[in-house]
Coordinates of C-alpha atoms and ligand atoms in Angstrom, one line a residue:
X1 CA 13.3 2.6 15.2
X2 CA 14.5 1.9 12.3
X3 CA 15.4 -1.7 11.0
X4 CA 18.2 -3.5 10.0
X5 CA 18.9 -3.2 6.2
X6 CA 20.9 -5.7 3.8
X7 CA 23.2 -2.6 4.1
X8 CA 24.0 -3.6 7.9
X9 CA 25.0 -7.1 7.6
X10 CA 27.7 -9.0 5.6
X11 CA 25.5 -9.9 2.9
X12 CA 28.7 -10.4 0.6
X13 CA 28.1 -14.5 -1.4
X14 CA 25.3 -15.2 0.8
X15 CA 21.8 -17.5 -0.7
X16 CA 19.5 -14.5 0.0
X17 CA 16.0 -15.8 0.6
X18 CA 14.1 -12.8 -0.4
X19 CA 10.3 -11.9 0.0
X20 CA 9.3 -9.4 -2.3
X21 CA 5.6 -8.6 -3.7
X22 CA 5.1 -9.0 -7.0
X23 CA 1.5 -9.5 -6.6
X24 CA 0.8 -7.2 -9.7
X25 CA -2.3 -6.7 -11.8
X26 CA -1.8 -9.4 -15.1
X27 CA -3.6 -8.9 -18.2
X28 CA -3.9 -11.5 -21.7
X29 CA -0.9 -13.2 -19.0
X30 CA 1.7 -10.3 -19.1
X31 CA 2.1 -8.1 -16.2
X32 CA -0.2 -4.6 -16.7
X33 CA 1.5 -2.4 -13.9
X34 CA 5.2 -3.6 -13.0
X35 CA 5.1 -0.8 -10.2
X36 CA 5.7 -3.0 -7.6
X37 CA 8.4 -5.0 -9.4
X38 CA 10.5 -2.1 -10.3
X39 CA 10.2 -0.7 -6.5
X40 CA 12.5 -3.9 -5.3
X41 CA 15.1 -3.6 -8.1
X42 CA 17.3 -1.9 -6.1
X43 CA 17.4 -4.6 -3.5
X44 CA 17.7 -7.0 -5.9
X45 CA 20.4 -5.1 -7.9
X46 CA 22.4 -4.7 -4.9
X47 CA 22.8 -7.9 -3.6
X48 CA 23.5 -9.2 -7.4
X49 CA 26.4 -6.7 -6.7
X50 CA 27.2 -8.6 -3.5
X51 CA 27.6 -11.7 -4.7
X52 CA 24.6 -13.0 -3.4
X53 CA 22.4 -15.9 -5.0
X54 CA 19.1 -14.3 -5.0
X55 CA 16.2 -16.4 -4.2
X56 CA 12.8 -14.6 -4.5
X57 CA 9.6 -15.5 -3.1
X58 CA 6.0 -14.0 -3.6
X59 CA 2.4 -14.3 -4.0
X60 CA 0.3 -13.4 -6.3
X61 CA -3.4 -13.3 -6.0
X62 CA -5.5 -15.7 -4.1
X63 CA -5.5 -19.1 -5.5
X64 CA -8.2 -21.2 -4.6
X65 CA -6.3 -24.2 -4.6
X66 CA -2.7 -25.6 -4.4
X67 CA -2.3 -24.2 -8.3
X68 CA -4.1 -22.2 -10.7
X69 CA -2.4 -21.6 -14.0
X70 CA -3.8 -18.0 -14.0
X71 CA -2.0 -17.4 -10.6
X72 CA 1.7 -18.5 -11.4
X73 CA 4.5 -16.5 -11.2
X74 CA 5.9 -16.7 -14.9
X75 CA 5.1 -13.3 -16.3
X76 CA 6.4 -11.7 -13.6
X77 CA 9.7 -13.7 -13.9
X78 CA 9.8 -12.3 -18.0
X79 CA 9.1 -8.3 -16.8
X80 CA 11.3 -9.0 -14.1
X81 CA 13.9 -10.4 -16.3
X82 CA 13.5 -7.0 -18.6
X83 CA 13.7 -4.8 -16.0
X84 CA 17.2 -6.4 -14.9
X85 CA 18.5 -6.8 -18.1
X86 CA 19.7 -10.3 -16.3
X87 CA 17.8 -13.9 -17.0
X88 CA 15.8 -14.7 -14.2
X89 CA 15.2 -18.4 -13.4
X90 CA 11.4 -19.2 -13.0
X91 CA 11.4 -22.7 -10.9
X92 CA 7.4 -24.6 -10.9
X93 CA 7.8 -24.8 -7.5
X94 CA 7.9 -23.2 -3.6
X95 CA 10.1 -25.8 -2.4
X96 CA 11.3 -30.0 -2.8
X97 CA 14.2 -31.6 -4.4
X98 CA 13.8 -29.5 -8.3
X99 CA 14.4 -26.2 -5.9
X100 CA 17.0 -27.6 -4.0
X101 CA 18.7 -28.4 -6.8
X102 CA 18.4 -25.4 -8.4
X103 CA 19.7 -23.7 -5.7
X104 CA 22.5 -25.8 -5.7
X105 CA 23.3 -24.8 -8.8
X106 CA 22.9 -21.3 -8.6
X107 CA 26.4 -18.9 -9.1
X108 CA 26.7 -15.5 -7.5
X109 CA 24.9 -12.9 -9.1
X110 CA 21.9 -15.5 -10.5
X111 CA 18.2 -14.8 -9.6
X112 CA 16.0 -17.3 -9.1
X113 CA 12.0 -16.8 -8.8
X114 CA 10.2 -19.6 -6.8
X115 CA 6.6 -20.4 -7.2
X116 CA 3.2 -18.7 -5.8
X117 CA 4.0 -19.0 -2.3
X118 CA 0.4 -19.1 -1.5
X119 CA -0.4 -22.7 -3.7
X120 CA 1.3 -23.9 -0.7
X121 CA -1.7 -23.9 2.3
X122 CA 0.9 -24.0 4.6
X123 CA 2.1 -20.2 3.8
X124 CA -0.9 -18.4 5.2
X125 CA -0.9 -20.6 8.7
X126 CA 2.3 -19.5 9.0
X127 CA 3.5 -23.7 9.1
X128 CA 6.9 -24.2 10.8
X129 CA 7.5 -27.4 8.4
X130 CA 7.0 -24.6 5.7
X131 CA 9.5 -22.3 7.3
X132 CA 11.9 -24.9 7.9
X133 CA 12.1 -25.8 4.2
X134 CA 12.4 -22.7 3.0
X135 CA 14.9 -21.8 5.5
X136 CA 17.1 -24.9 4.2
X137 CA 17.8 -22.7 0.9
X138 CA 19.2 -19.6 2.2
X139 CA 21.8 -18.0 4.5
X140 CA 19.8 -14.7 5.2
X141 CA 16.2 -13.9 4.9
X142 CA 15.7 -10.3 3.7
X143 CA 12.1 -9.0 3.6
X144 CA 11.6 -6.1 1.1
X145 CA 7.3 -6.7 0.6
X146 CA 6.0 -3.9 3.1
X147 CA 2.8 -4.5 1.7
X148 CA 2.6 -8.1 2.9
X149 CA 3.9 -6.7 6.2
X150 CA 0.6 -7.0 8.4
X151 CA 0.3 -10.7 7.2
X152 CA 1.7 -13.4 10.0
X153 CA 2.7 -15.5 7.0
X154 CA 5.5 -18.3 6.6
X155 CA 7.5 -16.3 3.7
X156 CA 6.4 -12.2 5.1
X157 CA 7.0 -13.5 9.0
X158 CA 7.7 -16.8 10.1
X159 CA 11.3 -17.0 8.0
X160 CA 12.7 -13.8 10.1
X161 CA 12.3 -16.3 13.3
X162 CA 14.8 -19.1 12.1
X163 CA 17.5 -16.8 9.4
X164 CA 19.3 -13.5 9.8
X165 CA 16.8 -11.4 8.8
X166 CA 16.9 -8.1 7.8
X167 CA 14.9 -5.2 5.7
X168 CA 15.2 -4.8 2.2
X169 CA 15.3 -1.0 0.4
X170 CA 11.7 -0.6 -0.2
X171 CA 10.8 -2.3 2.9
X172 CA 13.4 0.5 4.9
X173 CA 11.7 3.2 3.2
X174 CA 8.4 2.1 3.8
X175 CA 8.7 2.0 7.6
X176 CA 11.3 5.1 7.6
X177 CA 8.0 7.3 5.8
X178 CA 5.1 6.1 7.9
X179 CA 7.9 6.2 11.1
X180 CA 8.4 9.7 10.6
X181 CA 4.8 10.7 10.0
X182 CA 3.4 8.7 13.2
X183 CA 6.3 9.7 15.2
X184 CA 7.3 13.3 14.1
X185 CA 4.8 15.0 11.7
X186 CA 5.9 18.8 10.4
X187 CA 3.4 21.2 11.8
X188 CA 0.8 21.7 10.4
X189 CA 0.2 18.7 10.0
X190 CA -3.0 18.2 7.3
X191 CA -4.0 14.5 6.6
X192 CA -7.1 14.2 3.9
X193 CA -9.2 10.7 3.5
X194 CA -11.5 9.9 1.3
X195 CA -12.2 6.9 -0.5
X196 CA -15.4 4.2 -0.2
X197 CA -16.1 3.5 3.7
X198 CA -16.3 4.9 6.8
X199 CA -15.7 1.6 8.4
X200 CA -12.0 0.6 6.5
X201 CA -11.0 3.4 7.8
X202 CA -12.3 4.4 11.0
X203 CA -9.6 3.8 13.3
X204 CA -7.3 5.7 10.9
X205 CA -9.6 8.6 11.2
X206 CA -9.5 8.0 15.0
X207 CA -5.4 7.8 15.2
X208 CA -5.9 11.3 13.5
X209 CA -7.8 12.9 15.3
X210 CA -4.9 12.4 18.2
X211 CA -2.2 13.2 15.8
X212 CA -3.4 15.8 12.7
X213 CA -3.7 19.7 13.2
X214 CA -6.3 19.0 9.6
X215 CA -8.5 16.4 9.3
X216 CA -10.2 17.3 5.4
X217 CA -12.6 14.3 4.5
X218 CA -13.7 13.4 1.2
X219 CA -14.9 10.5 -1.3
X220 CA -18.2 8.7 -0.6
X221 CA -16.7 8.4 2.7
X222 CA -17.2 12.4 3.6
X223 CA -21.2 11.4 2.5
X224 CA -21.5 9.1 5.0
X225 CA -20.5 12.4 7.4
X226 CA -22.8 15.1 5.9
X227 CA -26.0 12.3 6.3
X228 CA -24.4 11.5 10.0
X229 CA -24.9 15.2 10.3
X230 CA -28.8 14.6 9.3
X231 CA -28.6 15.7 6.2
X232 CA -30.1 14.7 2.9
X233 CA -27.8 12.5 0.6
X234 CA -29.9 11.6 -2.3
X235 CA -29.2 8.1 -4.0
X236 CA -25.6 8.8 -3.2
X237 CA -23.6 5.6 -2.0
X238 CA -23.3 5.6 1.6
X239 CA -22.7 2.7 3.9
X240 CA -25.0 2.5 6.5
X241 CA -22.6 0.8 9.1
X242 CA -20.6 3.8 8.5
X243 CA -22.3 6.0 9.9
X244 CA -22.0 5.6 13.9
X245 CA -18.5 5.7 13.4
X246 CA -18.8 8.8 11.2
X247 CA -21.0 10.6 14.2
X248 CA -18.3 9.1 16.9
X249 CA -15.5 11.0 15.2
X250 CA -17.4 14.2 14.8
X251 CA -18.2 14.0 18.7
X252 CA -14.2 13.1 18.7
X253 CA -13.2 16.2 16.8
X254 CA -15.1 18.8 19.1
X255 CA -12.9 18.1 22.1
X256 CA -10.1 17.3 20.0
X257 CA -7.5 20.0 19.2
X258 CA -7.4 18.5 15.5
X259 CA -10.3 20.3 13.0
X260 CA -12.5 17.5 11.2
X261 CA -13.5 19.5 7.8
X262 CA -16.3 18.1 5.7
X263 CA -17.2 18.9 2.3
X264 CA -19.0 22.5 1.5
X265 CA -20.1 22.0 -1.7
X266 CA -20.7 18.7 -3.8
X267 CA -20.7 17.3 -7.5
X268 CA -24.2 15.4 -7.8
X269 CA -25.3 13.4 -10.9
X270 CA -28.2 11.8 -12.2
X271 CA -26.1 8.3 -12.6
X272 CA -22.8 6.9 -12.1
X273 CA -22.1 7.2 -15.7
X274 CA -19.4 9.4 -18.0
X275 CA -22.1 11.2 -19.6
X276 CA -24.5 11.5 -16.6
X277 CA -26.0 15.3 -16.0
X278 CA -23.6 16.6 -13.3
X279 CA -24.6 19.8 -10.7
X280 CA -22.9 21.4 -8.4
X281 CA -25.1 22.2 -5.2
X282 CA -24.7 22.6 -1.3
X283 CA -23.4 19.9 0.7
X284 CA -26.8 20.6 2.4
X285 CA -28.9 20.3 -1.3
X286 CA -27.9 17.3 -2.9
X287 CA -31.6 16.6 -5.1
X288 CA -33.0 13.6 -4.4
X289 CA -32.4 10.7 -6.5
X290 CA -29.5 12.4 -7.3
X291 CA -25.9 11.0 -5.9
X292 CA -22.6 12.6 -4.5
X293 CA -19.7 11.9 -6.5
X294 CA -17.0 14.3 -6.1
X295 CA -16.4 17.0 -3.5
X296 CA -17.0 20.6 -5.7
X297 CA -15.1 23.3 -6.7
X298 CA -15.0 25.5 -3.5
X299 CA -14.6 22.8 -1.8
X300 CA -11.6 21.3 -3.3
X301 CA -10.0 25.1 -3.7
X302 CA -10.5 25.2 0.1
X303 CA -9.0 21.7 0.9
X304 CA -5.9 22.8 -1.9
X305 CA -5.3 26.1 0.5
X306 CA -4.7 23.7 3.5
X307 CA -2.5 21.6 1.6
X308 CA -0.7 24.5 0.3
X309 CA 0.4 26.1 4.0
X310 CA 1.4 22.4 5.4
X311 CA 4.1 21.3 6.8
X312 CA 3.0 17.8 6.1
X313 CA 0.5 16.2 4.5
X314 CA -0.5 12.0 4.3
X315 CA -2.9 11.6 1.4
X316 CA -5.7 8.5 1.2
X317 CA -8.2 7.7 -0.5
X318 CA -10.0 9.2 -3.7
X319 CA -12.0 12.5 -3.7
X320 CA -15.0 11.2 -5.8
X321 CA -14.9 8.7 -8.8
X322 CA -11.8 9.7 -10.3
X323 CA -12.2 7.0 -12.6
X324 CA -14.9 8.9 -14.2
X325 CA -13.3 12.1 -16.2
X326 CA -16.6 14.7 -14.5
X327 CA -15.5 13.8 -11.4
X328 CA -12.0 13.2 -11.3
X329 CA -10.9 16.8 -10.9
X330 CA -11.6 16.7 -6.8
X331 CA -8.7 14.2 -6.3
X332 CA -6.7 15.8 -9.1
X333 CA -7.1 19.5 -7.3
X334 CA -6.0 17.8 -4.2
X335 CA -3.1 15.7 -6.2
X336 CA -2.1 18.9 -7.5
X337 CA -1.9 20.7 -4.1
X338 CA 0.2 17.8 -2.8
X339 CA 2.4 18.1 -5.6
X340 CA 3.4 22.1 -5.3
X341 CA 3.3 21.5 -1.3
X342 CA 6.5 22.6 -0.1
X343 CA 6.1 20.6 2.9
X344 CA 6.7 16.7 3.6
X345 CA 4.0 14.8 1.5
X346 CA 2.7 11.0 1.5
X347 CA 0.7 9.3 -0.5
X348 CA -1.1 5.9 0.2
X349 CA -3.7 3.6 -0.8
X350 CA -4.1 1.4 -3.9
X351 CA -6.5 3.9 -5.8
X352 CA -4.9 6.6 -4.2
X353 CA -2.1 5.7 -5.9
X354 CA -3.4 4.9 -9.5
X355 CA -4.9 8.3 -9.2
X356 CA -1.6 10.1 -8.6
X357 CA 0.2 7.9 -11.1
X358 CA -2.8 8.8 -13.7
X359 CA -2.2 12.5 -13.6
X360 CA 1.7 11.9 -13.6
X361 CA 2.3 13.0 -10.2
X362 CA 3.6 10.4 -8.4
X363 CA 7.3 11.5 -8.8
X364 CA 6.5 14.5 -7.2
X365 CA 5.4 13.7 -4.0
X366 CA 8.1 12.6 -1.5
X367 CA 6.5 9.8 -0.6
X368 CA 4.5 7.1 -2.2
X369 CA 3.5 4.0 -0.8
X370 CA 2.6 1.0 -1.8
X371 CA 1.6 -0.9 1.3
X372 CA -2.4 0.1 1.1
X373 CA -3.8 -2.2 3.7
X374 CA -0.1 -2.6 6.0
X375 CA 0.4 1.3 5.6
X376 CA -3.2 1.8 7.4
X377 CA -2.5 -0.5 9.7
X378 CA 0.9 1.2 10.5
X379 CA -1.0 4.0 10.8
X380 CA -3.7 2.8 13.3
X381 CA -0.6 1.9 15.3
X382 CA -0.6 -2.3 14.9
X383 CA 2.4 -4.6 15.0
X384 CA 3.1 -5.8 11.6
X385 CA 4.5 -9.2 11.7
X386 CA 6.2 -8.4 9.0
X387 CA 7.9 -5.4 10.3
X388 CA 8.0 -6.0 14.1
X389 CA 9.8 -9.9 12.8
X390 CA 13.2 -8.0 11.7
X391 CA 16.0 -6.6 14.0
X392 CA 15.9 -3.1 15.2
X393 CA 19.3 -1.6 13.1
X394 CA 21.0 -0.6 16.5
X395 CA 19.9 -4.0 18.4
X396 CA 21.7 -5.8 15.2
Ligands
ADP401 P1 -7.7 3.6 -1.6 O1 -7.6 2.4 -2.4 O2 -6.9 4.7 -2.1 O3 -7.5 3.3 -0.1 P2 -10.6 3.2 -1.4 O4 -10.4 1.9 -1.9 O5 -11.0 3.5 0.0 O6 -9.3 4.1 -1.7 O7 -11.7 4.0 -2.3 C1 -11.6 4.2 -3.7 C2 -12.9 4.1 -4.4 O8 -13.8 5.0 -3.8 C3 -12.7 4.5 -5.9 O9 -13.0 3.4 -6.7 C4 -13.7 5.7 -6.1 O10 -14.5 5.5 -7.3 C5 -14.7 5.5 -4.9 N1 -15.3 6.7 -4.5 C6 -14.8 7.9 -4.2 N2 -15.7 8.8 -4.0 C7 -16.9 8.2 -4.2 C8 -18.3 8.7 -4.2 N3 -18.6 9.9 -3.9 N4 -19.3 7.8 -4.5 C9 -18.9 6.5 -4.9 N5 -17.7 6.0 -4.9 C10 -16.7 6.9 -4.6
MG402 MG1 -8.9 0.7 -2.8

């Protein structure tokens, strides 16, 4: 059902208390990929509008201890501050007397950015004391960080419990996507994993196998199916623990009415180098020594036919080592197929993602998310914390 947004509630002069994640790759201490920043602007932007005072909270990283310089929040104040075109006030800490006078301070429209919510120990346990503090600063708590959603944290969960809460625009987006594709797929519906391991994702492949008409496997994940299958891998990476669960879903897909379709033909090389020698053989006649790194040619024409004739497709995980330009052109064919796909597509998964945004993509498909970890586990059918914490928009 879907959620409450700051669209649904009188948001007009409010403090807003907002969680958003800007836990964003840095680099030489400036942000290196503002994607995640830019995708709560308009949440940000439209409460600005309202009148609110915007109080933003997020994490960044995982800091050992209660600070590490490298972990706090001020670069992403700057880009943030560029993005708006607005100054955003960067405050040293999560909460105390400096943020409550800050706060106090604050006039409608100003942004505020409050420290690394994770130096605080207290965030992760989910600490009422925590909660309580925060709480003190704001009239409404609106949670636009989806991909903090499956953590039972004090600023992604426990604030919901004790303010108005409600869903920011990324957030609503995020659960109206993976909502519809759970709920109410377009037939056929054609999902395609790949990726490292069989065991991340295993009970995603399971949900699938209920819910896909397609199931087309690749990455070093679809390896760890053709040895299941007792065939020879070479020195290709494949997890071993992988590989019950790999057999499991093959038993899985004979009685199931969804088709589980493995690699035909594979890109093997010598190393895991650029300028390795690269072969295309058999997915039954991979050399040995030599190691899988991309699914081949026939195969990923056959995996882009699917693609092309779906009503729906949900895309994760890499074809083969994308990062390396040989066998990058798996997951671009496939990127490609998604793009020109008439139907409904989806795209998730943190490299899955970098890979669409590398081949310039990502505005094509109708759906990208950026929850990685909390999108799967959408998918596998868990209560988010973060998600299942905020009002149902009808029950509001
Ligand atoms: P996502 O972040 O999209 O969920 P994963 O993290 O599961 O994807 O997997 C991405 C990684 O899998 C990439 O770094 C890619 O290089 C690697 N990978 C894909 N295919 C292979 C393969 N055949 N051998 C080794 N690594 C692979
Ligand atoms: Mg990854």
């Amino acid at each position: 059902m879907a959620k409450r947004t700051v669209r649904d509630f009188d948001v007009a002069g409010k403090r807003a208390l907002v969680r958003v994640d800007f836990n964003v790759p840095l680099k030489d201490g400036r942000v290196d990929d503002d994607t995640r920043i830019r995708s709560s602007l308009p949440t940000i932007m439209y409460l600005r509008e309202q009148g609110c005072r915007v109080i933003l909270m997020s994490h960044l990283g995982r800091p050992k201890d209660a600070s590490d310089p490298a972990l706090v929040l001020d670069p992403v104040a700057m880009r943030l501050g560029q993005l708006l075109e607005a100054p955003v006030r960067k405050l040293s800490e999560l909460m105390g007397p400096g943020v409550e006078a800050a706060v106090a301070s604050m006039k409608p429209g100003d942004v505020v950015l409050l420290e690394n919510s994770r130096f605080d120990p207290r965030e992760k346990k989910n600490d009422p004391t925590l909660v309580y503090e925060l709480a003190r600063f704001g009239d409404i708590y609106v949670n636009d960080a989806f991909s903090a959603a499956h953590r039972a944290h004090a600023t992604t969960a426990g604030l919901a419990t004790v303010l108005p809460a409600m869903a920011g625009f990324q957030m609503a987006r995020e659960v109206a996507a993976l909502e519809a594709l759970v709920a109410d797929p377009k037939r056929p519906f054609v999902v395609v994993l790949g990726g490292s391991k069989v065991s991340d994702k295993i009970r995603v492949i399971d949900r699938f196998l209920d819910l896909a008409d397609r199931l087309l496997i690749g990455g070093a994940m679809s390896l760890a199916f053709l040895k299941a299958q007792g065939l020879s891998v070479g020195a290709s990476k494949v997890e071993e623990e992988g590989l019950p669960y790999a057999k499991e879903a093959m038993k899985k897909a004979v009685q199931s009415k969804c088709a589980l379709v493995l690699p035909t033909d594979i890109v093997a090389a010598d190393g895991l180098v650029e300028d390795a020698a690269a072969w295309v053989v058999g997915a039954d006649a991979i050399p040995e020594g030599w190691m899988g790194l991309d699914i081949g040619p026939a195969t990923a024409k056959r995996y882009a036919g699917i693609i092309a004739t779906a009503g729906e497709v949900f895309w994760n995980g890499p074809m083969g080592v994308f990062e390396l330009a040989p066998f990058a052109e798996g997951t671009k064919v496939v990127a490609e197929a998604m793009a020109a796909c008439p139907g409904v597509t989806v795209v998730g998964g943190g490299d899955s993602v970098a890979a669409v945004n590398r081949f310039g993509l990502a505005s094509r498909m109708d759906h990208v998310s950026l929850g990685g970890g909390a999108s799967l586990a959408y998918i596998e059918g868990a209560d988010l914390p973060g998600v299942a914490t905020l009002p149902d928009r009808e029950e509001a």
